[in-house]
Each structure stands twice: as structure tokens, then as C-alpha cells.
Coordinates of C-alpha atoms in Angstrom, one line a residue:
X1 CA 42.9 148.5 70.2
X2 CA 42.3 145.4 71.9
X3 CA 45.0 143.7 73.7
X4 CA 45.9 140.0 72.4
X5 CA 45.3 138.5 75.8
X6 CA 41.8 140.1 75.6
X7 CA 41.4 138.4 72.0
X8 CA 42.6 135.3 73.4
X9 CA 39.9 135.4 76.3
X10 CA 36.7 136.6 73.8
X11 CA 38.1 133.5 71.6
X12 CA 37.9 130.9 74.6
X13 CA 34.6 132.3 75.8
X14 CA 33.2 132.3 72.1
X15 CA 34.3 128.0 72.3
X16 CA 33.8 127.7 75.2
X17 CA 29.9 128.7 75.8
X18 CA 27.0 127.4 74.3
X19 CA 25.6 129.4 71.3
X20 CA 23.0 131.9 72.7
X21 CA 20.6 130.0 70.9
X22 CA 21.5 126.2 72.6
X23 CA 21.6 128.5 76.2
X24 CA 18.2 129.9 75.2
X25 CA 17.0 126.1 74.8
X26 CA 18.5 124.8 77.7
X27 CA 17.2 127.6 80.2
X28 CA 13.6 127.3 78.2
X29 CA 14.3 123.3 79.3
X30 CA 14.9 124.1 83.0
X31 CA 12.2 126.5 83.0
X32 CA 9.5 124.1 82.0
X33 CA 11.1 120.9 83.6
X34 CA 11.0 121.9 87.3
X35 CA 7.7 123.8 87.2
X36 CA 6.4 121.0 85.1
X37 CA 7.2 118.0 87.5
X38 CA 5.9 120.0 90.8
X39 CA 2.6 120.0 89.3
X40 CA 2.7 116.7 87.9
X41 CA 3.7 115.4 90.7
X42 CA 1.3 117.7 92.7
X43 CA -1.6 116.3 90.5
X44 CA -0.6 112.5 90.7
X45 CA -0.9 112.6 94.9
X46 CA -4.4 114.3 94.3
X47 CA -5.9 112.1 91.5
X48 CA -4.5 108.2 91.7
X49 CA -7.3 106.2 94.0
X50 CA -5.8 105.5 97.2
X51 CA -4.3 108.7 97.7
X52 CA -6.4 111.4 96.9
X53 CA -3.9 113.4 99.3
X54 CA -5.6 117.3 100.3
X55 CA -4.5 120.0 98.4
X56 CA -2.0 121.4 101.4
X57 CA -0.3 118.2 101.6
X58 CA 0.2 117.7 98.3
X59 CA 2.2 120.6 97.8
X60 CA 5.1 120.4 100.5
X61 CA 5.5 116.9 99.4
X62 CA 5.8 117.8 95.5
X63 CA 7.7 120.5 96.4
X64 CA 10.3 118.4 98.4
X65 CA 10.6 115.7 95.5
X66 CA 11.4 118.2 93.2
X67 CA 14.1 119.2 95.4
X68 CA 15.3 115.7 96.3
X69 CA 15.2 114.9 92.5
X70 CA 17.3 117.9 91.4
X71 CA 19.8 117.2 94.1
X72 CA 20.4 113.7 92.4
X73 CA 20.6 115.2 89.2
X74 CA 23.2 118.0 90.5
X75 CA 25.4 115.2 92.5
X76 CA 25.8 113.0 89.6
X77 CA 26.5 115.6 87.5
X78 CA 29.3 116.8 89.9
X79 CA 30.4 113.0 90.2
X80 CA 30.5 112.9 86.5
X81 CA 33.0 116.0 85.4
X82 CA 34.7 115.9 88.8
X83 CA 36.0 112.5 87.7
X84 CA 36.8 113.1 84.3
X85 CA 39.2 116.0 85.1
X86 CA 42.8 114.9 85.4
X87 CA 43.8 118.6 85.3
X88 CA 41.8 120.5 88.2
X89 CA 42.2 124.0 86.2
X90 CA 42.5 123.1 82.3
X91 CA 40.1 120.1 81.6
X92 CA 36.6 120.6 80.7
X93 CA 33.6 119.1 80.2
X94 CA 30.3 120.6 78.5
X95 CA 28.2 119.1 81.5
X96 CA 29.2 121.9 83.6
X97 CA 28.1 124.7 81.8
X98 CA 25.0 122.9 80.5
X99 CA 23.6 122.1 83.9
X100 CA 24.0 125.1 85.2
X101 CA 22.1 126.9 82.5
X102 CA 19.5 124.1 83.3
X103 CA 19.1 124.3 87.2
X104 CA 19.2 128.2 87.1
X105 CA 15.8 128.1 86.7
X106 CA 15.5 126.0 90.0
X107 CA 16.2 128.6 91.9
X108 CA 13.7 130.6 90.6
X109 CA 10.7 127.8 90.8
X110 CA 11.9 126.9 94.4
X111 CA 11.2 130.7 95.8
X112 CA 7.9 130.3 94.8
X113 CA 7.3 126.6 95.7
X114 CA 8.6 127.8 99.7
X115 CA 6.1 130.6 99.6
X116 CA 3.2 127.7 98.3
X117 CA 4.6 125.7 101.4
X118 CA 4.0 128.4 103.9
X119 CA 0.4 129.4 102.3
X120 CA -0.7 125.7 103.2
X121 CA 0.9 125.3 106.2
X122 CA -0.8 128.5 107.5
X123 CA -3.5 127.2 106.7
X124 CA -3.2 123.7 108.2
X125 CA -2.2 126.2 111.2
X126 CA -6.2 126.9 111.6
X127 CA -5.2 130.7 111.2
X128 CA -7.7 132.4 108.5
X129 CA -5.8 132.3 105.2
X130 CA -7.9 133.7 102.3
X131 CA -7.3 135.4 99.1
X132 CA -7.4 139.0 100.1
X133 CA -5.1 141.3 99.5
X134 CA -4.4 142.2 103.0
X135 CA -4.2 138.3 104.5
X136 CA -1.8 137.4 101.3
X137 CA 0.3 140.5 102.3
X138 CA 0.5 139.4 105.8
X139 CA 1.6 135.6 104.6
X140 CA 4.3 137.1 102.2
X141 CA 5.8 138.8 105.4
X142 CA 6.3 136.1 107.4
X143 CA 7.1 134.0 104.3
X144 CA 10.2 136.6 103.6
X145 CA 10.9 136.9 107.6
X146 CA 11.3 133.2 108.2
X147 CA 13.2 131.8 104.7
X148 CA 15.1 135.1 104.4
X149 CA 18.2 133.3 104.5
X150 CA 17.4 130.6 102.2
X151 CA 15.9 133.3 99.9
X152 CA 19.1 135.3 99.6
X153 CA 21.2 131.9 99.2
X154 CA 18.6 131.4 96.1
X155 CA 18.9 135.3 94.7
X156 CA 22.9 134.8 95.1
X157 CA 22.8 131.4 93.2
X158 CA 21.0 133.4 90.3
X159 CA 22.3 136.9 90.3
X160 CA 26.0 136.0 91.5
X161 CA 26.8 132.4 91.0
X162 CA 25.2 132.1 87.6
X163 CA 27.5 134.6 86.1
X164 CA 30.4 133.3 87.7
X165 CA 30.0 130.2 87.0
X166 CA 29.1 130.3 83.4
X167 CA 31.0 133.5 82.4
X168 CA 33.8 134.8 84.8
X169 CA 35.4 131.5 85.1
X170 CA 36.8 131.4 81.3
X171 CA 36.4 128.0 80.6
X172 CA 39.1 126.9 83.8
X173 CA 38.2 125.0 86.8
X174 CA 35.5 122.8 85.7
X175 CA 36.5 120.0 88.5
X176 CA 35.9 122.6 90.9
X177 CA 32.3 123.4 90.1
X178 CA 31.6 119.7 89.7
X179 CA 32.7 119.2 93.3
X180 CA 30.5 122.3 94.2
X181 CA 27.7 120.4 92.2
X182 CA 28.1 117.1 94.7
X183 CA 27.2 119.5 97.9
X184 CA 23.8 118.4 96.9
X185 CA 24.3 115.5 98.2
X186 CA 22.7 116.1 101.6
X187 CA 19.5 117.6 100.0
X188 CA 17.6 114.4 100.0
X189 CA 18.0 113.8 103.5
X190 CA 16.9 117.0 104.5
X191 CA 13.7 116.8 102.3
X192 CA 12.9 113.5 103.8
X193 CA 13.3 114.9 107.6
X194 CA 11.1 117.6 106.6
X195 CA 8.5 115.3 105.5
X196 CA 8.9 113.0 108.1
X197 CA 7.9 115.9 110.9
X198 CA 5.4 117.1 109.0
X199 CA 3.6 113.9 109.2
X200 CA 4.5 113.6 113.6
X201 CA 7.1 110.5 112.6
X202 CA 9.4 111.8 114.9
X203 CA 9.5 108.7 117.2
X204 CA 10.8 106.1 114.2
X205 CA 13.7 104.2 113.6
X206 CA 13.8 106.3 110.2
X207 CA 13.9 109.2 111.3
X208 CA 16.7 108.9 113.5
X209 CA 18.8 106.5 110.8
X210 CA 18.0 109.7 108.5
X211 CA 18.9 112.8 111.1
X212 CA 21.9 110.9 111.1
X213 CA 23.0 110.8 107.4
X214 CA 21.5 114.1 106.8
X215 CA 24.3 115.2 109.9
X216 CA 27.1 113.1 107.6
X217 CA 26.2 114.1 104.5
X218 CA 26.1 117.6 105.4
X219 CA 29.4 118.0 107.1
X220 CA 31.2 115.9 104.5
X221 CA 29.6 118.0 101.7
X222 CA 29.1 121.4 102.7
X223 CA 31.4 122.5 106.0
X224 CA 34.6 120.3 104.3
X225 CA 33.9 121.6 100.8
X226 CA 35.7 124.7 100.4
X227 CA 38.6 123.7 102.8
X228 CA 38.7 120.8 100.3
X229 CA 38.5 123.0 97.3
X230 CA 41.2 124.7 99.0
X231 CA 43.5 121.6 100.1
X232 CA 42.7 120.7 95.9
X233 CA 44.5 123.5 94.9
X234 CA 47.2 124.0 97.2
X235 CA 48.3 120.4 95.9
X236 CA 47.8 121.3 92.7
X237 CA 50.4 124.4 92.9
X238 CA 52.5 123.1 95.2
X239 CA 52.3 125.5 97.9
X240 CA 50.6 124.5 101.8
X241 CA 47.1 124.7 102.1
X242 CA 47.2 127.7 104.3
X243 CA 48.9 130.1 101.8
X244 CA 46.4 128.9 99.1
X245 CA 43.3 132.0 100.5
X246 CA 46.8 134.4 100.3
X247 CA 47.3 133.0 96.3
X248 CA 44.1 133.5 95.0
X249 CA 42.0 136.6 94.2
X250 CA 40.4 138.2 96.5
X251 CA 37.1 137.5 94.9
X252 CA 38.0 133.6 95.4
X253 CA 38.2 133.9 99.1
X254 CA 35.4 136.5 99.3
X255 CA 32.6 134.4 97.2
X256 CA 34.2 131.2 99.8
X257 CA 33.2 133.0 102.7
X258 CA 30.0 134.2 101.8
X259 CA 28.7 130.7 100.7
X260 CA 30.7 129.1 103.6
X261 CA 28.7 131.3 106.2
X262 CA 25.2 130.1 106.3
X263 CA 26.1 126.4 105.8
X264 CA 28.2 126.6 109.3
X265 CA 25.2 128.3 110.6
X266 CA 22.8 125.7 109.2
X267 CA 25.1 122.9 110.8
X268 CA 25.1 124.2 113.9
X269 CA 21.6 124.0 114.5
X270 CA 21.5 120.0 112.8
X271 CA 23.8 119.5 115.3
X272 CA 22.3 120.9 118.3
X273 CA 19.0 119.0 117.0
X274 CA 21.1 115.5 116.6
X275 CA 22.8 116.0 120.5
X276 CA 19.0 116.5 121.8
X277 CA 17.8 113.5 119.5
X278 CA 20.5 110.8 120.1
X279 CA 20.7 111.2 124.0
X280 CA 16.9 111.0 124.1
X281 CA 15.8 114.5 124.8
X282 CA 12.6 115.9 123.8
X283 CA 10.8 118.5 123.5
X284 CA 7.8 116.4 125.4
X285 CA 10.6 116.0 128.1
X286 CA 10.8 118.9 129.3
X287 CA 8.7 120.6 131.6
X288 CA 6.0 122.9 130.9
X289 CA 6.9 126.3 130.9
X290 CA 4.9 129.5 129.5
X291 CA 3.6 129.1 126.4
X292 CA 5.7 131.0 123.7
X293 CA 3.6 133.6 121.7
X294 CA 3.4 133.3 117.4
X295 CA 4.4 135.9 115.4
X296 CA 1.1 137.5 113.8
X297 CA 1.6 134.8 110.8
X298 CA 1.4 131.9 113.5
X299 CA 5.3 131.1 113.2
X300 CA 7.1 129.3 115.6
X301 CA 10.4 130.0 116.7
X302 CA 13.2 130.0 113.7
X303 CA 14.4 126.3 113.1
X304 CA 16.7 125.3 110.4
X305 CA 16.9 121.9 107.7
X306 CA 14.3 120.1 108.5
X307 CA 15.2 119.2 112.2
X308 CA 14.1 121.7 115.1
X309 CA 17.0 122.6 117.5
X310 CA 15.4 119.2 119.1
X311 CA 14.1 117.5 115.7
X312 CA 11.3 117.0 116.8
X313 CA 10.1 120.1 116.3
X314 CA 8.2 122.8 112.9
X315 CA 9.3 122.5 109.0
X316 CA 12.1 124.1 108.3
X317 CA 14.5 125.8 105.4
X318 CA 15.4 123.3 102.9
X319 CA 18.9 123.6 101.5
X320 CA 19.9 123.9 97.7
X321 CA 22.6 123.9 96.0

């Protein structure tokens, strides 16, 4: 027989989740929404008169609004329920759940709208991109090869996160994933610098005002978040902020880690890329030296959130969620 805790917890999942029929709806409205405005969006920059924008272009800037405009959507999401919990464990709010049923489908879209972005920029490349079997194959290697890390953040968002979020949790610790939600935050600044090199604007006043937000925004929301999830809690219990990772499961600290990881390695490259931009260094600065050889796709070397190692240099990873 079941145990009455066990009850307890099948009767606060039961409340707690959405029907399956509202979570049906609400993935159904993700997975047409995102989708929907790329190509929308896609079809505006190729059809209004004056801009008329190729094909190529259109798609990396579509693909980057979409990005920017689910970011917004996420942060004030995450401003919203993080500010209506008093009680960092118990309080709840049906945002949570409901917008992560909706951006699930993100994730998804956003694997294939990278791949899209690499098929055009191959292309703009002058390499010979057509629709054979063999030259697609080729493209998909070097797509997988050069966003492999952004890829797996995207596959762990869906296959891990999801799950956890929605399911493992129980109904506790909604403030926590609407804090999670406001990491987003930086998004829009590194869409912008990726647009902004794409188009050789290196050299403005914008894109230094922006490298320097997106450098801000980043640390404040993605390299302090978990030791601010952490210092949350401690204060919460009552116990100092280093015994909190010895308090929690050992999934906690675990799942912490692993989504911790690649955000310190993407901030290390924005900041090597913001040293080499605000003291004036260039890659036109320095002297010639052998030309480095492409991969077979064409690829420079690896670069990471839309700023080279000297932001000034190829497109880049984006960074979701």
C-alpha cells in the first residue's frame, strides 16, 4: 500500500499542475508562437519596400529577435513570481509552471534556427552550399562541432530541466525558478552584439556601450546566480552560506554545477573580448602573421556570445535561458 506521504505528494502534484489537457494547450501555444514569429518576422524584412533584406540576412536577424523577445518575456516572468513570493520555498504562482510549459518549445525551435544561421552564413562565406545530400551533411558537422555546447545547454533545458522544473520540484521553490527565469536578462545584449558584427559595426559607440552591458548583465545574472540562489537559502534556514551545498541534495548541487559550468566558460571569453576592446586592441592591430587555415566547413576559430576573444571578430553562440 501506498505510504501517506506519498498520497500527500500525488495530491499536491494533482493541484498543483495544469490538467494534461491546459499543458497540451500551452506547449501546442509555444510550439506555434516561436516558430510562427521567426517566419513572420523573417517575411516582414523580405517583403516591406525599403527593406527587401536577402534571404541570408533575414534569417540571423529573425532568428536573434526571437531570441531577444523571449528573453523579455522570460525576465519579466521571473521579475513577476520572484516578487510575489514572501516564502522562498512554500509560495507559488501559476506563472511558473505555465511558462515553462510555454518556452519548452523554444528550445526546440532555437536548435533549428542556429543550424538556419550557419546554412546562410556558409553561404555568405562564398563556400558552395547546395542542397545535396553530401554538402548538407558536411554543414550539419560543422553546425554540431561549433554550437556543441550551446546545443547540449538546449537538450539539458528540455530533457533535464523541463522535468525538474515542472515535476520534481512538487509545487516548492517557485521564487527560485523565477530568479532562474531573470538570467535572461543578458540575452538581448548578446543578440544585439551578434548583429552588430555581423553587419562590420565594430568601430561604434554602440557597440562598445552594448559589450559593456552585455559584460554587466551577464555577470550579475548568470556567474552571481546560483551563489545568490545559494546565499537565498542559507538565509532562509538560518545556517551560513557555505554549509548551504552540504544541506541540500546532492542533485541540488549537482544540477548547480553543471549549469554553472559553461556560463563561467562563456564569461571568460566576454571578458577576454571586453580587456582587448576597452584598451583599444584589435584584431587589425596586430601584425600579420600566417594565415590560419578553416575547418572544411569554412569555420573560424571557436568564439563565444557574440563578441570574438577581441569583439571584433565571427558570430558566435547565443545564450538562452
Amino acid at each position: 500500500m501506498m505510504k501517506e506521504r506519498d498520497l500527500d505528494w500525488i495530491e499536491r502534484s494533482v493541484i498543483r499542475l495544469h490538467p494534461r489537457g491546459t499543458m497540451l494547450s500551452i506547449l501546442a501555444a509555444g510550439s506555434v508562437f516561436f516558430p510562427g514569429l521567426f517566419l513572420l518576422s523573417k517575411q516582414c524584412l523580405r517583403c516591406i519596400p525599403g527593406l527587401r533584406w536577402r534571404e541570408g540576412d533575414a534569417v540571423v536577424v529573425s532568428a536573434r529577435l526571437v531570441s531577444s523577445i523571449q528573453a523579455i518575456m522570460a525576465s519579466t516572468a521571473g521579475y513577476i513570481i520572484s516578487s510575489s513570493c514572501q516564502d522562498i520555498i512554500e509560495d507559488q504562482h501559476w506563472l511558473t509552471s505555465s511558462y515553462i510549459l510555454f518556452a519548452v518549445p523554444y528550445f526546440v525551435y532555437d536548435i533549428y534556427a542556429m543550424f538556419l544561421c550557419h546554412w546562410y552564413k556558409l553561404q555568405v562565406k562564398g563556400h558552395e552550399v547546395d542542397n545535396g545530400s553530401r554538402c548538407r551533411a558536411v554543414a550539419v558537422s560543422g553546425y554540431l562541432r561549433r554550437e556543441f555546447l550551446m546545443i547540449l545547454h538546449h537538450v539539458v533545458m528540455v530533457t533535464v530541466c523541463f522535468p525538474v522544473s515542472v515535476f520534481w520540484r512538487q509545487g516548492k521553490g517557485d521564487y527560485f525558478q523565477g530568479v532562474m527565469f531573470l538570467a535572461e536578462l543578458s540575452t538581448p545584449s548578446v543578440c544585439l552584439g551578434k548583429i552588430l558584427i555581423q553587419y562590420k559595426q565594430q568601430h561604434t559607440l554602440l557597440h562598445k556601450v552594448n559589450g559593456a552591458v552585455m559584460l554587466v548583465t551577464f555577470f550579475l545574472c548568470r556567474v552571481l546566480l546560483f551563489p545568490y540562489l545559494y546565499y537565498m537559502y542559507g538565509r532562509y534556514a538560518s545556517i551560513p552560506l557555505l554549509r548551504v551545498p552540504l544541506v541540500l541534495p546532492w542533485q541540488c548541487n549537482l544540477g548547480a554545477a553543471v549549469l554553472m559550468a559553461p556560463q563561467l566558460y562563456w564569461f571568460s571569453l566576454i571578458c577576454r573580448g571586453a580587456l582587448r576592446l576597452f584598451t583599444g586592441r584589435s584584431s587589425r592591430s596586430r601584425r600579420p602573421t600566417a594565415p590560419l587555415k578553416p575547418d572544411p566547413e569554412g569555420q573560424e576559430p571557436q568564439t563565444a556570445n557574440g563578441y570574438s576573444t577581441w569583439m571584433g571578430g565571427r558570430d558566435t553562440p547565443t545564450i538562452s535561458h
